[in-house]
PDB file of C-alpha atoms in Angstrom:
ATOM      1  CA  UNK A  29      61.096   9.661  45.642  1.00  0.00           C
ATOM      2  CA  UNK A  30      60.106   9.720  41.930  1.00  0.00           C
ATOM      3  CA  UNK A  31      56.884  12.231  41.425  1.00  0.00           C
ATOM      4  CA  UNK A  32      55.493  14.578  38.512  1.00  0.00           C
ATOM      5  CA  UNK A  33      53.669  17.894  38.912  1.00  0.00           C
ATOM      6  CA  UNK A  34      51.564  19.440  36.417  1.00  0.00           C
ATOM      7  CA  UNK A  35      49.833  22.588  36.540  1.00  0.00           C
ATOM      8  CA  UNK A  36      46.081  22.519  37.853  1.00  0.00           C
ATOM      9  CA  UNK A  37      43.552  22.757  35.782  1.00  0.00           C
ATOM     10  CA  UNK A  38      41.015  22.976  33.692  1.00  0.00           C
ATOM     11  CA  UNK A  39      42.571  25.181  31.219  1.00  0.00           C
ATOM     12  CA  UNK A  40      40.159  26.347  28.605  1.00  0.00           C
ATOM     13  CA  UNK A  41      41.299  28.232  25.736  1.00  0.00           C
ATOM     14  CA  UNK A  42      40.067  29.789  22.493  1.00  0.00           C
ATOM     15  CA  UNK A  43      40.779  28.138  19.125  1.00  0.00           C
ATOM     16  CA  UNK A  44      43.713  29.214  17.978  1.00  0.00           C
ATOM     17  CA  UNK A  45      45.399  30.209  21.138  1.00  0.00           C
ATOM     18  CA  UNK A  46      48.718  29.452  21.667  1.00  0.00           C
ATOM     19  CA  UNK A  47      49.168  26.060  24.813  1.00  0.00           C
ATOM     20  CA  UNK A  48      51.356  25.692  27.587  1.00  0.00           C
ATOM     21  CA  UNK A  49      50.868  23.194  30.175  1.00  0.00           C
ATOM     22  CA  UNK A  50      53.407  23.188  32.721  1.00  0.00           C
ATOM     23  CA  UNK A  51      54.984  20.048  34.184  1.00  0.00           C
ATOM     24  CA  UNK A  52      57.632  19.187  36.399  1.00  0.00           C
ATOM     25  CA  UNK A  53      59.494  16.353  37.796  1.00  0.00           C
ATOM     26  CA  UNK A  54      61.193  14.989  40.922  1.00  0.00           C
ATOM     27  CA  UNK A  55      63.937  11.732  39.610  1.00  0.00           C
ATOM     28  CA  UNK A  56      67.175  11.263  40.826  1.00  0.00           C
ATOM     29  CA  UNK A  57      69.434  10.123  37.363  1.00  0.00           C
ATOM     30  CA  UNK A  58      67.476  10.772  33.894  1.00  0.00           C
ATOM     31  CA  UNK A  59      64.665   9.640  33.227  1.00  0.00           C
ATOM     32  CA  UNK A  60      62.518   9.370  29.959  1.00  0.00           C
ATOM     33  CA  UNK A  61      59.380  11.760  29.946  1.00  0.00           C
ATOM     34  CA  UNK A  62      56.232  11.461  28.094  1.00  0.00           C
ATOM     35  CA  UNK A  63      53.135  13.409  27.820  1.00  0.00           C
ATOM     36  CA  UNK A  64      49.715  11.117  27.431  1.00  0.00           C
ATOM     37  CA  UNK A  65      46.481  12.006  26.333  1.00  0.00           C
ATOM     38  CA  UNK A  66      42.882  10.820  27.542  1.00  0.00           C
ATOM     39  CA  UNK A  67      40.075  12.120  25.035  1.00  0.00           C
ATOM     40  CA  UNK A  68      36.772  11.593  26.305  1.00  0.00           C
ATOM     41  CA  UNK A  69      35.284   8.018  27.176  1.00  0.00           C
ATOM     42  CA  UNK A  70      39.090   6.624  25.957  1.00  0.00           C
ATOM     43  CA  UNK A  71      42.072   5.604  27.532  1.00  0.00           C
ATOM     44  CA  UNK A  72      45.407   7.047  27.342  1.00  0.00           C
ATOM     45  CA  UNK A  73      47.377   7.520  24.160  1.00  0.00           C
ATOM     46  CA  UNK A  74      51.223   8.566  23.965  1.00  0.00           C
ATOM     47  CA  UNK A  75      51.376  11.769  22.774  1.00  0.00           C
ATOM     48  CA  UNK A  76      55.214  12.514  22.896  1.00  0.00           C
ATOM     49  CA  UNK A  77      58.402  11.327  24.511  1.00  0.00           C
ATOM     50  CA  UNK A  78      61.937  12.466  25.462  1.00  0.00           C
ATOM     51  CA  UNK A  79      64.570  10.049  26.760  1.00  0.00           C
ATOM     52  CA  UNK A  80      67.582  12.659  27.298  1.00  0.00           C
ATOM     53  CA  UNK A  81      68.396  15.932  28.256  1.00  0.00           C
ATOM     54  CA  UNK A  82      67.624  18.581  25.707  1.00  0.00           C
ATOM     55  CA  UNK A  83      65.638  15.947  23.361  1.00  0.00           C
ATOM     56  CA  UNK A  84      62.656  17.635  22.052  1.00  0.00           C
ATOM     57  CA  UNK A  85      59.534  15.537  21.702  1.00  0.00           C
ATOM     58  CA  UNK A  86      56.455  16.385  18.910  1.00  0.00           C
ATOM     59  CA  UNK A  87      53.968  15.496  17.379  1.00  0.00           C
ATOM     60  CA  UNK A  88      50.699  16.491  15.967  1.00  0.00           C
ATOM     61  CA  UNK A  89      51.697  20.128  16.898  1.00  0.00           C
ATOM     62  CA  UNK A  90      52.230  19.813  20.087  1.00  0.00           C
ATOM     63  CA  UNK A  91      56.045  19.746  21.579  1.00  0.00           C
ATOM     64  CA  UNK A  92      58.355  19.366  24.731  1.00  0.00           C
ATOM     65  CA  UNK A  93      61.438  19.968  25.607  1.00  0.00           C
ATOM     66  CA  UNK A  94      63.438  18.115  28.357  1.00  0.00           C
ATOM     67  CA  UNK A  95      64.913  20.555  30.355  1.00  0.00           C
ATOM     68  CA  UNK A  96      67.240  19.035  33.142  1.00  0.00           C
ATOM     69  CA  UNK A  97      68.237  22.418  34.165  1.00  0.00           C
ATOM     70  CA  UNK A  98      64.873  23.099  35.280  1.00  0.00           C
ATOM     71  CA  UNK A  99      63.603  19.424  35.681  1.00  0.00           C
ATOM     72  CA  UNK A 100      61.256  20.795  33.003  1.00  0.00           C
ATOM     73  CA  UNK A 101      58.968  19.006  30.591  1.00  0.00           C
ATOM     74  CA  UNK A 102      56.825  21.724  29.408  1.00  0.00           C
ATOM     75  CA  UNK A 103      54.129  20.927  26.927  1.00  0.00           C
ATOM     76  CA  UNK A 104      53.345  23.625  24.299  1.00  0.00           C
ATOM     77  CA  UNK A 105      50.955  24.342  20.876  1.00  0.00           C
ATOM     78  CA  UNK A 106      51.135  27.375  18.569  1.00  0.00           C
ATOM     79  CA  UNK A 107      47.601  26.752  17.728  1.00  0.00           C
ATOM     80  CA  UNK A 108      44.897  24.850  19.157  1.00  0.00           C
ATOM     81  CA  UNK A 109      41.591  23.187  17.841  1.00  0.00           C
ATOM     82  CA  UNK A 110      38.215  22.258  19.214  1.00  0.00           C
ATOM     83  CA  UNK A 111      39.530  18.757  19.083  1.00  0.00           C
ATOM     84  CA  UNK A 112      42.516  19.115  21.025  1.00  0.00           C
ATOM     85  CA  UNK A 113      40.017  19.264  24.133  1.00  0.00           C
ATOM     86  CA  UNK A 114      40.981  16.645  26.309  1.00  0.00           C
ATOM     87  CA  UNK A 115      43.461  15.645  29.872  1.00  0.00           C
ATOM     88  CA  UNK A 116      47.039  15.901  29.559  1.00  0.00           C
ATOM     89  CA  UNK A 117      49.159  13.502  31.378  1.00  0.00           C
ATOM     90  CA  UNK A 118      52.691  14.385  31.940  1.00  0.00           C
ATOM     91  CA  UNK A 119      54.594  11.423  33.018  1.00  0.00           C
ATOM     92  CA  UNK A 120      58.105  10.022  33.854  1.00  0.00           C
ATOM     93  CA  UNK A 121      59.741   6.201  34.103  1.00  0.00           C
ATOM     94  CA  UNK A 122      63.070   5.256  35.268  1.00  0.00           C
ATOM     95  CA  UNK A 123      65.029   2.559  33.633  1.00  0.00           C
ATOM     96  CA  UNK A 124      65.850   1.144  37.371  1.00  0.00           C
ATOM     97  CA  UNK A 125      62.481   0.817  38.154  1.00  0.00           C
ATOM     98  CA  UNK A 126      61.699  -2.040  35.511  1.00  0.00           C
ATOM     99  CA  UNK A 127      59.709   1.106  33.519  1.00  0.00           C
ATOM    100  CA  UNK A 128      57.522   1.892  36.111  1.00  0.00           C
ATOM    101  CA  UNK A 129      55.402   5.031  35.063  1.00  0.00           C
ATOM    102  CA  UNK A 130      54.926   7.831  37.674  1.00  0.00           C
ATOM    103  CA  UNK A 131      51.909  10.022  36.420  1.00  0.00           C
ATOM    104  CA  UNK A 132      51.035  13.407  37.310  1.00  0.00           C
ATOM    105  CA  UNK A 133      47.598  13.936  38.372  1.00  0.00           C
ATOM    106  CA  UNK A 134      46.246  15.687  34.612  1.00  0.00           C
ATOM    107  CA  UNK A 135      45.444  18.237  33.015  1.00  0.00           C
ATOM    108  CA  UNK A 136      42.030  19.012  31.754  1.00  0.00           C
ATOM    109  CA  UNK A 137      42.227  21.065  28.297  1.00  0.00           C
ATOM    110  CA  UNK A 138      38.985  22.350  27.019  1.00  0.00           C
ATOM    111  CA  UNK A 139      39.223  24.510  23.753  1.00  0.00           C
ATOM    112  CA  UNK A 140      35.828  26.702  22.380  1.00  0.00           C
ATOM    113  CA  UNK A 141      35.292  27.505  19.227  1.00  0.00           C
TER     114      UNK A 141
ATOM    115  CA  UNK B  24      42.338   1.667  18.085  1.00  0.00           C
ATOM    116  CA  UNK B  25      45.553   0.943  20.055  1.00  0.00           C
ATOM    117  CA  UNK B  26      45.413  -2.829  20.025  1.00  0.00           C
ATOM    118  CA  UNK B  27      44.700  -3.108  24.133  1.00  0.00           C
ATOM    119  CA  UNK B  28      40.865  -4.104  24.045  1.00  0.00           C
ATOM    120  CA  UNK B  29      39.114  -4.460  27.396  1.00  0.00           C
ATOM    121  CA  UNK B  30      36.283  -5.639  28.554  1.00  0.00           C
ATOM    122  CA  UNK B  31      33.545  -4.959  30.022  1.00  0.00           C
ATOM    123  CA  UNK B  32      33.741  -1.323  29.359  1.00  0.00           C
ATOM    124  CA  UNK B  33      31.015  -0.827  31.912  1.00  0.00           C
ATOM    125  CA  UNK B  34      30.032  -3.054  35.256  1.00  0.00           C
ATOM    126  CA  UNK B  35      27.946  -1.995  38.216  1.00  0.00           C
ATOM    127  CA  UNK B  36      28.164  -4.306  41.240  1.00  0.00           C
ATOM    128  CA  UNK B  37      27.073  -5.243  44.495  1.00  0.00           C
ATOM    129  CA  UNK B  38      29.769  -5.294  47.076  1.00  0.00           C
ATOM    130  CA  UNK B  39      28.969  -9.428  47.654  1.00  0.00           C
ATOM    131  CA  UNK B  40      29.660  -9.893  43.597  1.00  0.00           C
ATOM    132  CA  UNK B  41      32.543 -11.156  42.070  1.00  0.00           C
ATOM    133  CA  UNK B  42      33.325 -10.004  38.860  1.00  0.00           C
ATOM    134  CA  UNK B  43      36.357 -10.307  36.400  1.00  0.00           C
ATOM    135  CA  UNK B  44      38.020  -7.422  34.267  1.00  0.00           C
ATOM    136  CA  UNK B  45      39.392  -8.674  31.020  1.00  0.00           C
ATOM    137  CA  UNK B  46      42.422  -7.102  28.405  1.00  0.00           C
ATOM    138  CA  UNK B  47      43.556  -8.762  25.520  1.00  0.00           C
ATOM    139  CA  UNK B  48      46.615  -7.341  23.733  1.00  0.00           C
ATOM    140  CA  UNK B  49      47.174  -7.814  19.701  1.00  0.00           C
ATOM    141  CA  UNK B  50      50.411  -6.067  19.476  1.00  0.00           C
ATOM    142  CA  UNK B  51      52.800  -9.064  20.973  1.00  0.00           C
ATOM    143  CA  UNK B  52      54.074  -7.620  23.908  1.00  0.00           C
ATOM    144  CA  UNK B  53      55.788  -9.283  26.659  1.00  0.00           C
ATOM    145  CA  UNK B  54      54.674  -6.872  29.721  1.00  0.00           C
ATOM    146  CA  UNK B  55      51.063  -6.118  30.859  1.00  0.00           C
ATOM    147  CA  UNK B  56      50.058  -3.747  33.163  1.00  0.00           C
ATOM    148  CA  UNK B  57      46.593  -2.487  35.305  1.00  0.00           C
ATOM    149  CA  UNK B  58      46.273   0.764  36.391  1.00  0.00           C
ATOM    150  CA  UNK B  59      43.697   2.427  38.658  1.00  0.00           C
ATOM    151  CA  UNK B  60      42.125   6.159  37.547  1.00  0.00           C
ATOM    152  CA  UNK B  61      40.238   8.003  40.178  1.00  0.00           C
ATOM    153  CA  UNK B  62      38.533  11.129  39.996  1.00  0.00           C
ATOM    154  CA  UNK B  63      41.172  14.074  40.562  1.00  0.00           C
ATOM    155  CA  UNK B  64      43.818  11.685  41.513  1.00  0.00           C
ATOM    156  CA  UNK B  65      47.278  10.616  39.709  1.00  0.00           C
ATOM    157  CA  UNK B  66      46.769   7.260  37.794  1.00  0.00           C
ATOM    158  CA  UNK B  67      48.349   4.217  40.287  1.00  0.00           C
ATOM    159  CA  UNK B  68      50.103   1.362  39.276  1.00  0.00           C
ATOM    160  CA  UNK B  69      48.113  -1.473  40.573  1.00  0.00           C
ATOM    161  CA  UNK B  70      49.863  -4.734  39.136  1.00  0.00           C
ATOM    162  CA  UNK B  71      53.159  -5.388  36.530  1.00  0.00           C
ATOM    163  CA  UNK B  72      53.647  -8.906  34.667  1.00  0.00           C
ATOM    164  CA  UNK B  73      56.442  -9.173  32.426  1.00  0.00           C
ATOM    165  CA  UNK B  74      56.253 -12.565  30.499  1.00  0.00           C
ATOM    166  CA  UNK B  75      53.148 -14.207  32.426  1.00  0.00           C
ATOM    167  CA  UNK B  76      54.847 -13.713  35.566  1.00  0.00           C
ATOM    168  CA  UNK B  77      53.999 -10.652  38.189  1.00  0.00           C
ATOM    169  CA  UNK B  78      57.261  -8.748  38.956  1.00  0.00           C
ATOM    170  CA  UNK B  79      54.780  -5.969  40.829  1.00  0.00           C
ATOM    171  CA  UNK B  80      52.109  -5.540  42.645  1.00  0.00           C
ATOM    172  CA  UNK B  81      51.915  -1.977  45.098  1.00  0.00           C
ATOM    173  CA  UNK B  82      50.310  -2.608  47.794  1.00  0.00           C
ATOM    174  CA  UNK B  83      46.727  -3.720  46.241  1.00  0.00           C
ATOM    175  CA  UNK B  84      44.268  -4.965  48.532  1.00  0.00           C
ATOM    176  CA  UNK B  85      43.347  -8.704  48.748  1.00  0.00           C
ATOM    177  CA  UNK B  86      39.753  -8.013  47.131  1.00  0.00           C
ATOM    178  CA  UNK B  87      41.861  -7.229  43.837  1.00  0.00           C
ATOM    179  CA  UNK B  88      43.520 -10.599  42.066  1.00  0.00           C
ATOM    180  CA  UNK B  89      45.190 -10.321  39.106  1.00  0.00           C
ATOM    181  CA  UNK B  90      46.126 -13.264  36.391  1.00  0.00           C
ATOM    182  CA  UNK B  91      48.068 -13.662  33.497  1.00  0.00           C
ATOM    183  CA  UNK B  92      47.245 -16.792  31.056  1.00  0.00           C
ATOM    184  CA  UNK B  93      49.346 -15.781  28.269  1.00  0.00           C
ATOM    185  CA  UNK B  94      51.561 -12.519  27.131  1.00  0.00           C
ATOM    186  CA  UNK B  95      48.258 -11.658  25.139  1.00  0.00           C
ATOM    187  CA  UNK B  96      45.970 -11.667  28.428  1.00  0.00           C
ATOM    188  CA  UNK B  97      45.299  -9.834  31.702  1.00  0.00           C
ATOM    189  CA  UNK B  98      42.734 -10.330  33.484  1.00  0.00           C
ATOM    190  CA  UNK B  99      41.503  -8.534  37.025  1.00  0.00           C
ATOM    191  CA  UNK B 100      39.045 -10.689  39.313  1.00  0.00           C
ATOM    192  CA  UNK B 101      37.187  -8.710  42.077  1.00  0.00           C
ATOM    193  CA  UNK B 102      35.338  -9.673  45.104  1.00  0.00           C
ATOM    194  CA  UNK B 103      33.679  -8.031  48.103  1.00  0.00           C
ATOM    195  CA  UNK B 104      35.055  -4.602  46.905  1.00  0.00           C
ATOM    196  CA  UNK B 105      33.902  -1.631  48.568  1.00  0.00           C
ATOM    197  CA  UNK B 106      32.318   1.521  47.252  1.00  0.00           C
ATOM    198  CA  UNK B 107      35.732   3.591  47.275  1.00  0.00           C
ATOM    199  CA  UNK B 108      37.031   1.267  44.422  1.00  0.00           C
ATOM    200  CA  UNK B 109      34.608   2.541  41.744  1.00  0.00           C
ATOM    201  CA  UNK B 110      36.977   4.035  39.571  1.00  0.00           C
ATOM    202  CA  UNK B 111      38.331   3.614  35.584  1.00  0.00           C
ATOM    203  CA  UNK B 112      40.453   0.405  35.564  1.00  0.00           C
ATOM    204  CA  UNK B 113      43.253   0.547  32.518  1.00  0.00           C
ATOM    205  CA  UNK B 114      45.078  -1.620  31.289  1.00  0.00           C
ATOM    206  CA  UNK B 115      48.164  -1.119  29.398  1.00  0.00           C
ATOM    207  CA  UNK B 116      51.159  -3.058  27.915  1.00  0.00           C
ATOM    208  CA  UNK B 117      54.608  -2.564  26.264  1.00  0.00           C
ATOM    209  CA  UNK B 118      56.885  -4.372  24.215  1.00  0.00           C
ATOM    210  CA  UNK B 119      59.200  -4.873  27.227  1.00  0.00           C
ATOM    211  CA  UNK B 120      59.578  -3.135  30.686  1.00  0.00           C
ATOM    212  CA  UNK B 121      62.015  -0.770  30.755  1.00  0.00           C
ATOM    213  CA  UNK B 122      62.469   3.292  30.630  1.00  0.00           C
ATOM    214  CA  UNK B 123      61.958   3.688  26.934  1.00  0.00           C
ATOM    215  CA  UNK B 124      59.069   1.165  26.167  1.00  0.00           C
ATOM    216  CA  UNK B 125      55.789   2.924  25.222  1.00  0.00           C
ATOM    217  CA  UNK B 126      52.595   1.454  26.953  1.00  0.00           C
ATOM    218  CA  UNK B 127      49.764   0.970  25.051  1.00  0.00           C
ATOM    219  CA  UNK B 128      46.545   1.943  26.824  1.00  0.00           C
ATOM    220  CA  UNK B 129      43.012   0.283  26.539  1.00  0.00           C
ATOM    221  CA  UNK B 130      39.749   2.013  26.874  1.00  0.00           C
ATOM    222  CA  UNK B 131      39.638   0.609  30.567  1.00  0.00           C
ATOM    223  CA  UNK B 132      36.191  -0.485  31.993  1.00  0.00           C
ATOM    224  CA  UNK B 133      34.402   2.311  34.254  1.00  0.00           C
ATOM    225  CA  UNK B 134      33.922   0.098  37.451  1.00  0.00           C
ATOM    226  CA  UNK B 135      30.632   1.594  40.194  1.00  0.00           C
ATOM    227  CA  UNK B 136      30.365  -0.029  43.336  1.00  0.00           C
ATOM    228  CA  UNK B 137      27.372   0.461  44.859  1.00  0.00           C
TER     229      UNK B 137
END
């Protein structure tokens, strides 16, 4: 079946490091990919998407490549910020499956100053 | 502020209540979703309407009953729930279901069964 892995975590990091958070996926066919983001006391918020091999998602720094080679959907930052401190959701949905969305199980990100 | 507002964001019950989760969507979409979040645990797919009319529902107990009014509505109504459901209920909709359609996710209401 249809499942996501992400790295365990929590991940904490200095300000200014440099963020990878590793995910990987299970699909049959190609999915689209997304990464979601849960600050604290909020729900989850799309932070970038990929529909086809090789597409590179970004946004507010942050970026991901779809990698079918690999079944890869790595999530990376040059930089990070205090604020950046929140779980990472990696996540996949399949057109065949009415848009279903198969979560991995997060990734806690927690960045000191 | 996504435009998925839900309501209460809080609720403490009994396991003999009945209560009712509410999400009201401004953005005009046509599919509505809830979701369960538990503690160290991949988020699960509890219920799917597309235009007012459930298309999914995975294996959710009986205690959990969903209903849509209206594309703009979702509500969740709960009764005799036990103390393993305490967990973050979200809701979440999209333009249309399908692969490429972005859900938009509320708050969700932190649910404690005691």
């Amino acid at each position: 079946g249809n499942s996501v892995t992400q790295m365990e975590g929590p991940v904490t990091l200095s300000e200014e490091a440099f963020l990878t958070i590793n995910c990987t996926y299970t699909a049959t066919g190609y999915p689209s990919l997304f990464w979601y983001v849960q600050y604290p006391g909020e729900g989850l918020q799309l932070l970038l998407k990929a529909t086809k091999a090789d597409d590179k998602g970004s946004n507010k720094g942050f970026e991901a490549t779809y990698r079918k080679e690999t079944t890869s959907f790595h999530l990376e930052k040059g930089s990070v910020q205090v604020s950046d401190s929140a779980v990472y959701f990696c996540a996949l949905s399949r057109g065949n499956q009415g848009g279903k969305l198969i979560f991995g199980q997060g990734t806690e990100l927690s960045v000191k100053p | 502020e996504t435009g998925v507002t839900q309501t209460p964001r809080h609720l403490v019950m009994g396991m003999t209540n009945k209560k009712s989760l509410k999400c009201e969507q401004h953005l005009g979409h046509n599919a509505m979703y809830w979701y369960k979040q538990s503690a160290k645990k991949p988020l699960e797919l509890m219920f799917v309407y597309s235009l007012e009319e459930r298309v999914e529902n995975n294996s959710v107990p009986s205690r959990f009953s969903p209903e849509c009014p209206n594309s703009s509505h979702l509500f969740l109504h709960l009764h005799t729930l036990q103390p393993e459901d305490s967990a973050l209920y979200l809701c979440a909709s999209s333009q249309e279901r399908g692969a490429k359609n972005i859900q938009y996710f509320g708050a969700g209401t932190r649910l404690s069964v005691l």
